[in-house]
Short mmCIF file of N, CA and C and ligand atoms in Angstrom, two decimals:
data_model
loop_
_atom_site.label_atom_id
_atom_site.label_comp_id
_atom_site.label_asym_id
_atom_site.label_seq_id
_atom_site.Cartn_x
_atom_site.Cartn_y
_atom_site.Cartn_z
N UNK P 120 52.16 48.09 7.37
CA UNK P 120 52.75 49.40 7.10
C UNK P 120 54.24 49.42 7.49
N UNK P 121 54.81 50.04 6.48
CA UNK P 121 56.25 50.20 7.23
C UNK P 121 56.89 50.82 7.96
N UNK P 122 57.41 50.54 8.85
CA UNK P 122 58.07 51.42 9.94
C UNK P 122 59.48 52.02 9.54
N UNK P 123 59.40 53.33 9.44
CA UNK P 123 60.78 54.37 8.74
C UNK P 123 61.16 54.68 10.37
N UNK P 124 63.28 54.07 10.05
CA UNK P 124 63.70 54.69 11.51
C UNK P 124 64.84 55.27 11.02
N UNK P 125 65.20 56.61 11.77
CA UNK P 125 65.79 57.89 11.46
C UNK P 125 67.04 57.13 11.58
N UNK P 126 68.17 58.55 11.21
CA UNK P 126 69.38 57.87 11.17
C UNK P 126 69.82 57.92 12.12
N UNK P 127 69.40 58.91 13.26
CA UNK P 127 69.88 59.08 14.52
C UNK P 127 69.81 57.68 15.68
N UNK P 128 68.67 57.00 15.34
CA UNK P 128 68.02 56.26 16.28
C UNK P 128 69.45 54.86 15.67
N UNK P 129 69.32 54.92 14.29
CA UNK P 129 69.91 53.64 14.04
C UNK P 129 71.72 53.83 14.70
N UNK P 130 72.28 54.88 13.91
CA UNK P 130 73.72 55.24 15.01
C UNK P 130 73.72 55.08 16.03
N UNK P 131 72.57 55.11 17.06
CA UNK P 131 72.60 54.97 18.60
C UNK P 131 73.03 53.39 18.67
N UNK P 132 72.60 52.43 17.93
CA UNK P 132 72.35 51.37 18.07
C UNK P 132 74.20 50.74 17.32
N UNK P 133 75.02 50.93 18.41
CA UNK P 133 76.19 50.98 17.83
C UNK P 133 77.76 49.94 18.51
N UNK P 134 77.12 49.37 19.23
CA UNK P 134 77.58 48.39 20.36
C UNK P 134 77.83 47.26 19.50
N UNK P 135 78.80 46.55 20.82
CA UNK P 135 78.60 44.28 20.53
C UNK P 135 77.12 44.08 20.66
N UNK P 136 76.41 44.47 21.84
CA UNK P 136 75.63 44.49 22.74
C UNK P 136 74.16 44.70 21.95
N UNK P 137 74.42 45.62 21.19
CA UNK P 137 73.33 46.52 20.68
C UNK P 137 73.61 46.95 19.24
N UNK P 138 73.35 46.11 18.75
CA UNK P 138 73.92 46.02 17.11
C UNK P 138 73.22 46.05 16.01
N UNK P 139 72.65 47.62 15.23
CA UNK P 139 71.65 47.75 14.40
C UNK P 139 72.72 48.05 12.92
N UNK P 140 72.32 47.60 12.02
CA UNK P 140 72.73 47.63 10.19
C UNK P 140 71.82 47.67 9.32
N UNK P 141 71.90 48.69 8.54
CA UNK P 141 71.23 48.73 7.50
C UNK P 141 72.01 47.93 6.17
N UNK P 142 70.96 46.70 5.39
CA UNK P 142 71.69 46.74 4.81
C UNK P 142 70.46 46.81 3.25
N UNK P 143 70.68 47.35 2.28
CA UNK P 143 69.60 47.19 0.89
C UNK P 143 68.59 48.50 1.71
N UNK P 144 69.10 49.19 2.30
CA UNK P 144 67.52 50.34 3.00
C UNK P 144 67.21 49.47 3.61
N UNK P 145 67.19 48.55 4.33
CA UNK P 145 66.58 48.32 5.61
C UNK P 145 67.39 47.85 6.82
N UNK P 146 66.53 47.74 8.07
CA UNK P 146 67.47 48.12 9.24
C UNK P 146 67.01 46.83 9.44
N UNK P 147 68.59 46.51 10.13
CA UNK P 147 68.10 44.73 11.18
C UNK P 147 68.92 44.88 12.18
N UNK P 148 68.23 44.01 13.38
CA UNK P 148 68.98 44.14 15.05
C UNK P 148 69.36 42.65 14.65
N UNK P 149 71.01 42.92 14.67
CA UNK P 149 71.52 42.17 14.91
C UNK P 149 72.73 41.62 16.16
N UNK P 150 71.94 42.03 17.02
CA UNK P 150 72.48 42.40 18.38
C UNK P 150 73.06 40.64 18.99
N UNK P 151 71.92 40.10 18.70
CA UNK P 151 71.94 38.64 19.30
C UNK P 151 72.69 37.69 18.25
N UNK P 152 73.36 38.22 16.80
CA UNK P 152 74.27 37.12 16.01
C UNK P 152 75.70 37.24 16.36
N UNK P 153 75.95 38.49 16.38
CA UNK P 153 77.39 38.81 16.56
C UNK P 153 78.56 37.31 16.88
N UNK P 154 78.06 36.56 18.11
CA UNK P 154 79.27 35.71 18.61
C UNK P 154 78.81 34.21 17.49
N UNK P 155 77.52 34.57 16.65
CA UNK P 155 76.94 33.27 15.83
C UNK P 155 78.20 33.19 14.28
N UNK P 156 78.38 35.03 13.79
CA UNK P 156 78.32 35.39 12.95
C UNK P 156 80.09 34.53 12.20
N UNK P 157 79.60 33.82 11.10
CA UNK P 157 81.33 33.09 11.01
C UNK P 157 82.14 33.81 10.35
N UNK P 158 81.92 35.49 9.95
CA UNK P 158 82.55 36.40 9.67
C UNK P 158 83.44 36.99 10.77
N UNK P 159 82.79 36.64 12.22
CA UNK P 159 83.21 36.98 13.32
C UNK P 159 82.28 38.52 13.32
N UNK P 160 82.83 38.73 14.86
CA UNK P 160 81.83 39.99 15.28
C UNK P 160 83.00 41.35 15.22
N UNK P 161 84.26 41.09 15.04
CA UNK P 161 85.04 42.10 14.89
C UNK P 161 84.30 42.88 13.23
N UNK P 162 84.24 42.02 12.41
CA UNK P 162 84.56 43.37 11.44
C UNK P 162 82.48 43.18 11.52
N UNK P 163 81.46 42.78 11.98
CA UNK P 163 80.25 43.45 12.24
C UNK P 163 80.18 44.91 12.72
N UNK P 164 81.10 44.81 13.75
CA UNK P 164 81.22 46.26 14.80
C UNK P 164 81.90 47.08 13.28
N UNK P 165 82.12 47.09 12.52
CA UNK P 165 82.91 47.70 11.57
C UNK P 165 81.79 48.75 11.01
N UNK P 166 80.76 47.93 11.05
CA UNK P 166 79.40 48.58 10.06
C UNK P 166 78.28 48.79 11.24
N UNK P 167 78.62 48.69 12.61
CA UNK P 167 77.82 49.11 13.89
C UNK P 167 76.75 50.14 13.62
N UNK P 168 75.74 50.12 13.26
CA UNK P 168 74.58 51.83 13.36
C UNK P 168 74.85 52.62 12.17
N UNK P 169 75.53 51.88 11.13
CA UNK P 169 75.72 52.04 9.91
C UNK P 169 75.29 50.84 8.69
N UNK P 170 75.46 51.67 7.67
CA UNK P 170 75.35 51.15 6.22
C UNK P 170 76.46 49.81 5.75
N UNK P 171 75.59 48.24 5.39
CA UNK P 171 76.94 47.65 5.79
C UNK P 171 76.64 46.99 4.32
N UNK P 172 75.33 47.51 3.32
CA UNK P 172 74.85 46.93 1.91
C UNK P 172 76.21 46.60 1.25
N UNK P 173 77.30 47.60 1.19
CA UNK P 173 78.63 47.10 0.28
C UNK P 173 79.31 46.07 0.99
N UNK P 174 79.89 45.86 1.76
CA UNK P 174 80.51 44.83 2.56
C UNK P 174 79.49 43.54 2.65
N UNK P 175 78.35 43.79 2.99
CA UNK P 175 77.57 42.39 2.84
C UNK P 175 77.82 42.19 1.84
N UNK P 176 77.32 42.99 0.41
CA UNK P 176 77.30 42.15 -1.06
C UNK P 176 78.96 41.70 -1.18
N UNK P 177 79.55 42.40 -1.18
CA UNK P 177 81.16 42.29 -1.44
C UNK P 177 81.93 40.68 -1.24
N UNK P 178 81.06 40.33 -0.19
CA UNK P 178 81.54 39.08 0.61
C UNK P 178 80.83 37.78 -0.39
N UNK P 179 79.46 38.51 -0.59
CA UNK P 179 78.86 37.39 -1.37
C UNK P 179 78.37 36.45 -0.21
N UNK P 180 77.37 37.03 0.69
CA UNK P 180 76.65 36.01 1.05
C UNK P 180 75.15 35.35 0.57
N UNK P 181 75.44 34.45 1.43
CA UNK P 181 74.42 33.00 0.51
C UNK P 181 72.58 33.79 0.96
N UNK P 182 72.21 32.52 0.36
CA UNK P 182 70.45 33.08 0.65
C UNK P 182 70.27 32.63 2.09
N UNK P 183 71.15 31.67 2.49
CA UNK P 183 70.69 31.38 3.83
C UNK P 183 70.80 32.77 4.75
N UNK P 184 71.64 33.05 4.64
CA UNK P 184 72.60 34.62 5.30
C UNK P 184 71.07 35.23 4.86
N UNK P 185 70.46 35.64 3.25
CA UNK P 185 69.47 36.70 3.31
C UNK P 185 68.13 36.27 4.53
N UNK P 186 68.02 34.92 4.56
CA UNK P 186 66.85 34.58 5.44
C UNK P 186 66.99 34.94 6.42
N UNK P 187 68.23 34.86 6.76
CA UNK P 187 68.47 35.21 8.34
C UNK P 187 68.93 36.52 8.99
N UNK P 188 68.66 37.08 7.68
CA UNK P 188 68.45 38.79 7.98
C UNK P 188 66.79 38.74 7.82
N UNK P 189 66.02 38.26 7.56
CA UNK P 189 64.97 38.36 6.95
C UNK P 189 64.28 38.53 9.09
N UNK P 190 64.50 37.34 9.69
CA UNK P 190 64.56 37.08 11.21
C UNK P 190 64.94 38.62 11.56
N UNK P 191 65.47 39.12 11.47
CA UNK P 191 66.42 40.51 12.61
C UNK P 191 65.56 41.37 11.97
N UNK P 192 64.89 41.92 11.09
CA UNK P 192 64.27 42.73 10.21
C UNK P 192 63.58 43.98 11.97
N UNK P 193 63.83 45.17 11.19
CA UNK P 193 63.15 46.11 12.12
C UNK P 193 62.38 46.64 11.78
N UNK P 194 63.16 47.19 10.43
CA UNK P 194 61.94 48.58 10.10
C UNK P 194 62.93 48.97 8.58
N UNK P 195 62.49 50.09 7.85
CA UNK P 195 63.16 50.53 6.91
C UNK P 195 63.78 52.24 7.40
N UNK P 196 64.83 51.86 7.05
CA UNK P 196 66.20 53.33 6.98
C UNK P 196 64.97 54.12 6.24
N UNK P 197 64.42 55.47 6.68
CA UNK P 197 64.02 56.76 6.41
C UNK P 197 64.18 56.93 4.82
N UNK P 198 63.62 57.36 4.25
CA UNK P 198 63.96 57.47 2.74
C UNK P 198 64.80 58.82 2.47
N UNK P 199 65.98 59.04 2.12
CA UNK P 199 66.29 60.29 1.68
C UNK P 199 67.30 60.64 2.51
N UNK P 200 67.54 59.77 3.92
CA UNK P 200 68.72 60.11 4.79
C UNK P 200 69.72 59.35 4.69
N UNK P 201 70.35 58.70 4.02
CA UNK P 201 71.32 58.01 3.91
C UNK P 201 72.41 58.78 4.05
N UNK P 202 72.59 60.04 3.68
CA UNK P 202 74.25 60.32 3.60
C UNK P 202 74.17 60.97 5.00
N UNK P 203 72.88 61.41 5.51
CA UNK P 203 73.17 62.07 6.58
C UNK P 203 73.59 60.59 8.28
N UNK P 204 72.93 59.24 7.92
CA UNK P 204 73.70 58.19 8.53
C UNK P 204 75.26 58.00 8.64
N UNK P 205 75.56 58.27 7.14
CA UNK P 205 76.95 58.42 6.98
C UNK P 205 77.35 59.25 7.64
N UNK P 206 76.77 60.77 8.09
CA UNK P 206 77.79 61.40 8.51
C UNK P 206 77.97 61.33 10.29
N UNK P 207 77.02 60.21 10.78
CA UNK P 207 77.14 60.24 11.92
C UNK P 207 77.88 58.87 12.28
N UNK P 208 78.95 58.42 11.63
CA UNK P 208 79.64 57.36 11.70
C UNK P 208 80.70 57.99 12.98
N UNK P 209 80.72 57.19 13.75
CA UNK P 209 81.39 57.22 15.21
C UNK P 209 82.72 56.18 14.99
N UNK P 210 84.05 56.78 15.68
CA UNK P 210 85.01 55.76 15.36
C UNK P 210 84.44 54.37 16.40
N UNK P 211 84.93 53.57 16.26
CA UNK P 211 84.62 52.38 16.98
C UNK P 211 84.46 52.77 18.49
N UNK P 212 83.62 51.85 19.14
CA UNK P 212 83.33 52.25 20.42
C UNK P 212 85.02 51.81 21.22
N UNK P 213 85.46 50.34 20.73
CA UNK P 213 86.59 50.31 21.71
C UNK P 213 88.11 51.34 20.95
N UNK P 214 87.78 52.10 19.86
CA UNK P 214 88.75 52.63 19.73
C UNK P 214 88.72 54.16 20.63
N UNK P 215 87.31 54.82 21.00
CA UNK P 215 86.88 55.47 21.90
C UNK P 215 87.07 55.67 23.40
N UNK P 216 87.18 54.19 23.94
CA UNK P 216 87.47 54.40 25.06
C UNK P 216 88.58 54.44 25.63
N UNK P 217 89.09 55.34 27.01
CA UNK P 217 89.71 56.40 27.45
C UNK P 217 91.09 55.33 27.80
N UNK P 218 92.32 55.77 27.60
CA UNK P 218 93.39 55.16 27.49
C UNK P 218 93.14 54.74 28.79
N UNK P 219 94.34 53.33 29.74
CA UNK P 219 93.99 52.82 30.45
C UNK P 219 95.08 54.09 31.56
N UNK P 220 94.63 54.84 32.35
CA UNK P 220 95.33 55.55 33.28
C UNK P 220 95.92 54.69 34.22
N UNK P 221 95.38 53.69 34.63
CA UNK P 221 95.79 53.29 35.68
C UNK P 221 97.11 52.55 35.41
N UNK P 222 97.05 51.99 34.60
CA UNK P 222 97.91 51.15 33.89
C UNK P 222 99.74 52.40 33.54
N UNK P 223 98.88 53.75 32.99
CA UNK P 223 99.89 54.63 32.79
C UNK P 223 100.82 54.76 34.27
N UNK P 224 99.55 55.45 34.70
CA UNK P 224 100.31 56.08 36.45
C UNK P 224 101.01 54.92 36.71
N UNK P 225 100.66 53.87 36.93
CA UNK P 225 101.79 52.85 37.61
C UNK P 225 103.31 52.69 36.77
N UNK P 226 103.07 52.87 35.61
CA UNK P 226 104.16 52.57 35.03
C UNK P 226 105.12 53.41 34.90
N UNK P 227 104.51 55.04 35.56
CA UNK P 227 105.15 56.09 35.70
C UNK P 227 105.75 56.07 37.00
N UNK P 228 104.73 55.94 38.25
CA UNK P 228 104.78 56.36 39.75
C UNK P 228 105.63 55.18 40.22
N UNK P 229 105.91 53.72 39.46
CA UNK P 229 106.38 52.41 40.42
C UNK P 229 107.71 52.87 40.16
N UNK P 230 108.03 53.02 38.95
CA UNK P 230 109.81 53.23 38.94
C UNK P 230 110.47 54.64 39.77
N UNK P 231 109.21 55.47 40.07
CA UNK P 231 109.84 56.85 40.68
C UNK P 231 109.82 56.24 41.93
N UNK P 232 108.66 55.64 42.77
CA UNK P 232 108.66 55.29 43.67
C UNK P 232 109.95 54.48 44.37
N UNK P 233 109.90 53.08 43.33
CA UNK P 233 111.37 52.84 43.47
C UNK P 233 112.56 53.13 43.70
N UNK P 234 112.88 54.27 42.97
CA UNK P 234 113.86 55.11 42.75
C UNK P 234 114.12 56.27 44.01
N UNK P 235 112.91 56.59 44.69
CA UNK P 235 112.60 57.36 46.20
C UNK P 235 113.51 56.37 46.79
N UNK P 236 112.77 55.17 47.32
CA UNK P 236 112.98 54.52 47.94
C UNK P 236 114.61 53.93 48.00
N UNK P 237 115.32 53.36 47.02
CA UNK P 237 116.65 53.39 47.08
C UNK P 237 117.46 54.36 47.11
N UNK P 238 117.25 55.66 46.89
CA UNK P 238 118.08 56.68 47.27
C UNK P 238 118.03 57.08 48.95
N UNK P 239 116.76 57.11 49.18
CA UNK P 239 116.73 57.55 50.30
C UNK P 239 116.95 56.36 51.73
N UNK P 240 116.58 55.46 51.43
CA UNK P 240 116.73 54.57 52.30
C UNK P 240 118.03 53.55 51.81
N UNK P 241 117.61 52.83 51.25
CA UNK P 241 119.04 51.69 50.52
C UNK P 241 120.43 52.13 50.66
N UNK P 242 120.23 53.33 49.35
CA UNK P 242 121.88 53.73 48.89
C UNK P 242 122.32 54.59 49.90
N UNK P 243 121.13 54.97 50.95
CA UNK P 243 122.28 55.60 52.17
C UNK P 243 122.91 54.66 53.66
N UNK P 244 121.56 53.78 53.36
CA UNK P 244 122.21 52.24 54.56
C UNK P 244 123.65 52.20 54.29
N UNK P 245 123.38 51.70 52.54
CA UNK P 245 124.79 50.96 52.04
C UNK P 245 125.95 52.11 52.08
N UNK P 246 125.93 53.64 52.31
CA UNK P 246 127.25 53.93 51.98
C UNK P 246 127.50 54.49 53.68
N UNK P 247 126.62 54.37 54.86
CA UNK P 247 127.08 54.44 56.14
C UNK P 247 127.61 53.53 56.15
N UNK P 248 126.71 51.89 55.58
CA UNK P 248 127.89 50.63 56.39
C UNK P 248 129.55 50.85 55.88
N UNK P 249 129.49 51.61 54.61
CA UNK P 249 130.97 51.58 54.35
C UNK P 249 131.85 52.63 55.04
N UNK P 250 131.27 53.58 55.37
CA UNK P 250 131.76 54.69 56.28
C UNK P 250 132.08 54.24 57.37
N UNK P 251 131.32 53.29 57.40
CA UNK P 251 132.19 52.25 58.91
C UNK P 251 132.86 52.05 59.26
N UNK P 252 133.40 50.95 57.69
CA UNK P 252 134.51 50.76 57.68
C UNK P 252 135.66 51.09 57.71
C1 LIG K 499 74.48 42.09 8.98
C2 LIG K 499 74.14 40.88 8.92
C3 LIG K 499 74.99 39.72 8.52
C4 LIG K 499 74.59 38.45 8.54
C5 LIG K 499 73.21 37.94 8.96
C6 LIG K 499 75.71 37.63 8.10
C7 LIG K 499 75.67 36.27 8.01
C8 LIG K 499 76.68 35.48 7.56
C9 LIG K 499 76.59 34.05 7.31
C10 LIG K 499 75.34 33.19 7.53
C11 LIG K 499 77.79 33.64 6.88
C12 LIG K 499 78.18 32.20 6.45
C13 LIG K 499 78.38 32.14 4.94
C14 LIG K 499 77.09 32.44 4.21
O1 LIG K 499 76.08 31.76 4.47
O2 LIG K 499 77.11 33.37 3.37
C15 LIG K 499 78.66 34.80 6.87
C16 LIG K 499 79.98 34.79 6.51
C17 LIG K 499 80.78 35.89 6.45
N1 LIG K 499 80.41 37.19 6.69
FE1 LIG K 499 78.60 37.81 7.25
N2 LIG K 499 76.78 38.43 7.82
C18 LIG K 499 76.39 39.72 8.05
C19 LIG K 499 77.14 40.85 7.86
C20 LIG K 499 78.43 40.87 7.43
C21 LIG K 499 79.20 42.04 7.16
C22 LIG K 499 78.71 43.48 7.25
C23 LIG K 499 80.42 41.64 6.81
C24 LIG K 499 81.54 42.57 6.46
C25 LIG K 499 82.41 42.38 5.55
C26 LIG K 499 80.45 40.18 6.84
C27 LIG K 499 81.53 39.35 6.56
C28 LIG K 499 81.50 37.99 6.49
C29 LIG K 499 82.63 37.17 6.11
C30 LIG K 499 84.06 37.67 5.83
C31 LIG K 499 82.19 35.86 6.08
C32 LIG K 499 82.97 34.63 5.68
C33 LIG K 499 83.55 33.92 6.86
C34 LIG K 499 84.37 32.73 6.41
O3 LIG K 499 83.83 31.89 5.69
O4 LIG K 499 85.53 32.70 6.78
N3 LIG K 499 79.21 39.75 7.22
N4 LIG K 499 77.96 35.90 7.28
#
């Protein structure tokens, strides 16, 4: 019997890590090819918990490629939900995650810090020693 999986469940599945595609109506975990894949795993994540039938055919892969979807096989995409998969297309997970703050603040706080620091200490050493003089 066939196993129908919603579109929700398959979008979840949207990672390097955790990598579900539908491709022809059916769903395959292809979680474990990604670093195999000689397309590379960048443009896989492209079609992550989505519909990837045009881009697979597009490329023109071989029958070996269909067998070895044949291996990852899960279940079949729900009949009748396809556009609603589409509409739960998520931008990429690493385009998602949160700018690097830490990286900001320093690049903000080191030059102010700096800038404390030679006014208040440095550039007043240096203009007593000349008052010295
Ligand atoms: C989802 C399961 C997929 C599997 C199992 C798979 C498997 C393979 C295999 C075995 C090859 C080697 C050539 C061949 O035998 O056809 C290949 C090449 C390639 N795949 Fe995929 N592929 C998948 C998805 C995709 C997707 C969605 C894309 C998106 C466009 C893609 C893009 C490519 C490209 C560009 C190459 C050629 C790499 C090169 O020769 O430089 N693949 N894939």
């Amino acid at each position: 019997m066939v196993k129908y999986i919603t579109p929700e469940e398959i979008a979840a599945h949207n990672s390097e890590k955790d990598l579900w595609m539908v491709i022809n109506g059916k769903v395959y975990d292809i979680s474990t090819f990604g670093d195999e894949h000689p397309g590379g795993v960048e443009i896989l994540l492209d079609y992550a918990g989505q519909d990837g039938t045009k881009a697979y055919k597009d490329v023109g892969h071989s029958t070996a490629a269909d067998e070895l979807l044949e291996e990852l096989y899960v279940g079949d995409l729900k009949p009748g939900t396809e556009l609603e998969l589409a509409s739960l297309k998520k931008d990429r997970a690493v385009k998602n995650s949160p700018p690097p703050i830490g990286l900001i603040v320093a690049i903000v706080l080191v030059p102010m810090v700096a800038l404390f620091v030679y006014k208040n200490f440095i550039s007043k050493k240096t203009s007593t020693s000349f008052d010295e003089v």
